[in-house]
Short mmCIF file of C-alpha atoms in Angstrom, two decimals:
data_model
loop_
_atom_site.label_atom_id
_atom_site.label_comp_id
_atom_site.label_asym_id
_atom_site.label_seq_id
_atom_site.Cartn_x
_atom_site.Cartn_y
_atom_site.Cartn_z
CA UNK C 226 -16.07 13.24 -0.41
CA UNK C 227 -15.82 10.84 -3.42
CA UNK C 228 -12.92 8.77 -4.02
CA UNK C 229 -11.76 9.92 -7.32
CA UNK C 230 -8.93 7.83 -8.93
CA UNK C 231 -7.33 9.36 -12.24
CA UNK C 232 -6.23 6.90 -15.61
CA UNK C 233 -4.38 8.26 -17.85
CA UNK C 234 -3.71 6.71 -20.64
CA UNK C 235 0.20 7.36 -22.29
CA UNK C 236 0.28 4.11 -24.25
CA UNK C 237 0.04 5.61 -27.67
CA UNK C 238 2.50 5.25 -30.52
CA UNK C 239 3.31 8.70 -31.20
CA UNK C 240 2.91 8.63 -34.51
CA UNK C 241 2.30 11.97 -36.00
CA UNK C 242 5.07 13.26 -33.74
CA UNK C 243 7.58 11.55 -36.20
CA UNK C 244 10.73 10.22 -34.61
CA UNK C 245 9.58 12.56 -31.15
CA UNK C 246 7.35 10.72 -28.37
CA UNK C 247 5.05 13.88 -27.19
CA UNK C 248 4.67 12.62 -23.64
CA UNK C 249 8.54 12.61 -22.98
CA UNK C 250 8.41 16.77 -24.58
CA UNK C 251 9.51 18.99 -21.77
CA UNK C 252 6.52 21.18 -20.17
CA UNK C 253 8.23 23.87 -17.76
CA UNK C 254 11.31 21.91 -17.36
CA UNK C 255 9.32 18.50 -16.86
CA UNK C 256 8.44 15.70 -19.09
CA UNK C 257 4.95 15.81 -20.15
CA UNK C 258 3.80 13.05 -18.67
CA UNK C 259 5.18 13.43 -15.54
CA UNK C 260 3.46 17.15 -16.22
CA UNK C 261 0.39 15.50 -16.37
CA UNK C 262 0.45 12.80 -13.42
CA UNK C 263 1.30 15.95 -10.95
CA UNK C 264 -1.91 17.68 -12.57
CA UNK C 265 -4.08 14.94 -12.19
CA UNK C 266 -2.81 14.27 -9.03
CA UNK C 267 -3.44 17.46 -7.20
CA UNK C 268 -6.97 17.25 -8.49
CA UNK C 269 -7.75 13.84 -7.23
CA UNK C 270 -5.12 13.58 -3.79
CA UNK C 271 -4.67 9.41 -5.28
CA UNK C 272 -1.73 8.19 -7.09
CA UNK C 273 -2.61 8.27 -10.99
CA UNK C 274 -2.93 5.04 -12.89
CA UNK C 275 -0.64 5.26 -15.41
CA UNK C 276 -1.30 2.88 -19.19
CA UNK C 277 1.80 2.34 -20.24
CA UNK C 278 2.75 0.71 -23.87
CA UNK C 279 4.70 2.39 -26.55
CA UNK C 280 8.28 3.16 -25.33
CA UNK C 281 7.25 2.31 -21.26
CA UNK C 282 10.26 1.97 -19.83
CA UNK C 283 11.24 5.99 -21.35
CA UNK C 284 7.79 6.71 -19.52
CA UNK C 285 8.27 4.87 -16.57
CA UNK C 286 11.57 6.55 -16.34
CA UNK C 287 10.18 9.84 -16.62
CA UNK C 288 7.59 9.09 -13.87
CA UNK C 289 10.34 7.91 -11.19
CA UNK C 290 9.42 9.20 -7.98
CA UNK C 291 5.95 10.62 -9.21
CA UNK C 292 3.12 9.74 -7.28
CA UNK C 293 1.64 7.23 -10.07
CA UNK C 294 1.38 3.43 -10.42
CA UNK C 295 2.23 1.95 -14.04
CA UNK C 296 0.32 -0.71 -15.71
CA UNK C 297 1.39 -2.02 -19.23
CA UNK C 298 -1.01 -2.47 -22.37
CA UNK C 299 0.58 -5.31 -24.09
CA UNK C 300 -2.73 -4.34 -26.97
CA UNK C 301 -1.51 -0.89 -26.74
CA UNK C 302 -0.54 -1.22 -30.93
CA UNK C 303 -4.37 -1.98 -31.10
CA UNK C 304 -5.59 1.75 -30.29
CA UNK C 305 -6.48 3.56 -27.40
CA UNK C 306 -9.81 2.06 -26.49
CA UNK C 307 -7.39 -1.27 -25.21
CA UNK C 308 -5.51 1.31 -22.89
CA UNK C 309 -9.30 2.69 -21.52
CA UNK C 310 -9.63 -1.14 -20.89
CA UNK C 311 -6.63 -1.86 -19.59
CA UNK C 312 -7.19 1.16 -16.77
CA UNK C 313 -10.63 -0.35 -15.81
CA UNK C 314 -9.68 -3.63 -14.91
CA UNK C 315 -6.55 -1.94 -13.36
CA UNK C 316 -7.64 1.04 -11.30
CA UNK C 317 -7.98 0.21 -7.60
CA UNK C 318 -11.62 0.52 -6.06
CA UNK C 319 -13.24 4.52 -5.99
CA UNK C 320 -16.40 5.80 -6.42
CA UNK C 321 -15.74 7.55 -9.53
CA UNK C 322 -12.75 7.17 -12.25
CA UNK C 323 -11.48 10.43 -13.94
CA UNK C 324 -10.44 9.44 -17.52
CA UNK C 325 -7.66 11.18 -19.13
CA UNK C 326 -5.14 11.82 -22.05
CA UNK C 327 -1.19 12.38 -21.57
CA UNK C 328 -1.29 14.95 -24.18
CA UNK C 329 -3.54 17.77 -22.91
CA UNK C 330 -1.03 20.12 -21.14
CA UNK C 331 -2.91 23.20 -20.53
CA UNK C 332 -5.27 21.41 -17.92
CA UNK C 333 -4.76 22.47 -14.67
CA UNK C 334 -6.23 21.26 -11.63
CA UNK C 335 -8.65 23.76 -11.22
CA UNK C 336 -9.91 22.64 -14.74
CA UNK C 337 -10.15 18.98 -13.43
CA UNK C 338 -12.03 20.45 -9.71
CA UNK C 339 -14.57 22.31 -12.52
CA UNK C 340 -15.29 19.04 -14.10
CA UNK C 341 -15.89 17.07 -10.49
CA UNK C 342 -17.83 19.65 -9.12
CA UNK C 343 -20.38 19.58 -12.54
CA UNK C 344 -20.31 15.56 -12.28
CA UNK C 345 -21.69 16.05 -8.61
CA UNK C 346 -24.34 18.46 -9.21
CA UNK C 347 -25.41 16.78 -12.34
CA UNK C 348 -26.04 13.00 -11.79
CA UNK C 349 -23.46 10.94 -10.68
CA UNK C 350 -24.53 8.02 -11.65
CA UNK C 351 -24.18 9.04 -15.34
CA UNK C 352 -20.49 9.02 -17.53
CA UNK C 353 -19.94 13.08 -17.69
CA UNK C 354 -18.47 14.44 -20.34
CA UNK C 355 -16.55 18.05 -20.80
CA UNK C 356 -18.81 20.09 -24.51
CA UNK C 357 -18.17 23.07 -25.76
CA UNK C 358 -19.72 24.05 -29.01
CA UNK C 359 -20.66 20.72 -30.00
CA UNK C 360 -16.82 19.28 -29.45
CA UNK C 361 -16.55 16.68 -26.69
CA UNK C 362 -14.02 17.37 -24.28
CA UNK C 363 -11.39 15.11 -22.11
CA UNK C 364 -11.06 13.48 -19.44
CA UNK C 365 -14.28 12.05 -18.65
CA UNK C 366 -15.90 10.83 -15.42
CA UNK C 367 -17.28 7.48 -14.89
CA UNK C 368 -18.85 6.39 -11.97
CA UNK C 369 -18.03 2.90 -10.36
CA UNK C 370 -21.13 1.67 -11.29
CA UNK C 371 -20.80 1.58 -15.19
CA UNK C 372 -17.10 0.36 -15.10
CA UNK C 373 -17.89 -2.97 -15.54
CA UNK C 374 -19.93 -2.45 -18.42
CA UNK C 375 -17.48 -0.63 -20.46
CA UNK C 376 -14.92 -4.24 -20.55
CA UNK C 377 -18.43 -6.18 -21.36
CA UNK C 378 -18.05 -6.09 -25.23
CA UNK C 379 -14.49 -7.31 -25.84
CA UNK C 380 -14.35 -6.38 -29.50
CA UNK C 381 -14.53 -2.96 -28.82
CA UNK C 382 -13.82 -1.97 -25.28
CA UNK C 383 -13.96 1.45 -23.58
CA UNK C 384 -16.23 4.54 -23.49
CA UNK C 385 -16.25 5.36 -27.26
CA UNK C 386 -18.37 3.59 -28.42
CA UNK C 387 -20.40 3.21 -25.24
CA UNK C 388 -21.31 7.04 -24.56
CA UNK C 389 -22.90 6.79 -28.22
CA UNK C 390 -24.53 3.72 -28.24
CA UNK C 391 -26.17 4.67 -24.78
CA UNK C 392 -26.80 8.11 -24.22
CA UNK C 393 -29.12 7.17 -21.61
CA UNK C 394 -25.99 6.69 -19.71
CA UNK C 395 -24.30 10.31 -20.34
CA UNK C 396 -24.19 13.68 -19.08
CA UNK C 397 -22.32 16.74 -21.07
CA UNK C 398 -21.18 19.51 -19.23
CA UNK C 399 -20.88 23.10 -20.46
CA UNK C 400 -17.03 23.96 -19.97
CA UNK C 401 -15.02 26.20 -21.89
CA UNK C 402 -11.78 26.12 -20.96
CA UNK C 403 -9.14 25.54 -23.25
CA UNK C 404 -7.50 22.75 -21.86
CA UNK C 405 -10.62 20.08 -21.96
CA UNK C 406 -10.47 20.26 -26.10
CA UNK C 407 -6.80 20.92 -26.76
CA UNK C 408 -3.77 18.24 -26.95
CA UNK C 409 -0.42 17.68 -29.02
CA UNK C 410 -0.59 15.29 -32.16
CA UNK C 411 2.55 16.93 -33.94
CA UNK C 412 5.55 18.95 -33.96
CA UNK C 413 3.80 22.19 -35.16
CA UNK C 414 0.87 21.78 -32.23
CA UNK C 415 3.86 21.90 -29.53
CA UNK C 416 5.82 24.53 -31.17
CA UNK C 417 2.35 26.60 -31.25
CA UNK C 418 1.31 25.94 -27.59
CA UNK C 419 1.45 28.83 -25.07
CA UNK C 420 2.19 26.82 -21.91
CA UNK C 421 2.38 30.34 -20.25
CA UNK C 422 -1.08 29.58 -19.95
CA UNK C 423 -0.63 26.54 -17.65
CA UNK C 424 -1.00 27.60 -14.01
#
């Protein structure tokens, strides 16, 4: 079986939330974050490689204990594609690397098993990406063979601007659940979310 080794990225500044930082926003009695490493975890059996930045050391307190490793973005005020950089030059060795967002509570594992399992029957040597009516999903897959190439360009690192430049290189997968196309960007997202729906 693959190694799979999850980043997620929970360097972000927050903004939209006002004075709130969503990852630290209890999910079922848990920090979001710390929501999210467990999910990712299950899905891959590896600790999670966790991109720190924006208030780390609340993050890193709500991931004591979790099985994660932490790795700070000192560019993390730069934008997320720094954090995707940071994770691929910080990610220990794996076949494949399973790309992720802190914000996206109503992925479950089973979600993140649905997205593997497409990656492997599709090609695996191509980035595969979660679509569902035309609206690219998260997390991603990229295999170990195209992680060097997305720290090549330093001016704009990450898979942005990669999976459009090269298509040649991507794969979209047909998945329709919920959780692949939603996250929290403000207070009125979280109040609305039904996380009665997380399993």
């Amino acid at each position: 079986m693959p190694k799979t080794v999850a980043i997620l990225l929970a360097a972000g500044l927050s903004s939209r939330m006002g004075a709130l930082n969503k990852l630290l926003l209890p999910v079922h009695g848990r920090p979001m974050i710390r929501h999210m490493v467990d999910t990712y975890h299950a899905a891959t059996g590896q600790d999670v490689c966790v991109i720190t930045g924006h208030e780390a050391d609340e993050v890193a307190h709500a991931l004591k204990d979790a099985p994660a490793t932490l790795h700070f973005n000192s560019d993390y005020a730069q934008g997320q594609p720094t954090s995707v950089a940071c994770g691929l030059r910080s990610a220990p060795t794996c076949d494949r690397l399973l790309i992720g967002l802190g914000d996206q509570p109503l992925l479950t594992g089973s979600n993140l098993s649905s997205l593997l399992d497409a990656h492997d029957e599709g090609d695996a040597s191509k980035i595969s990406i979660p679509l569902h009516c035309d609206q690219r999903g998260n997390p991603i897959v990229v295999p170990a063979s195209l992680r060097a190439r997305l720290v090549e360009d330093p001016r704009s690192p990450g898979c942005k601007k990669f999976t459009r430049a090269f298509p040649e290189h991507v794969q979209f997968h047909t998945l329709s659940q919920h959780g692949f196309y939603a996250d929290i960007d403000t207070p009125d997202a979280y109040a609305s979310f039904s996380f009665e729906a997380i399993q």
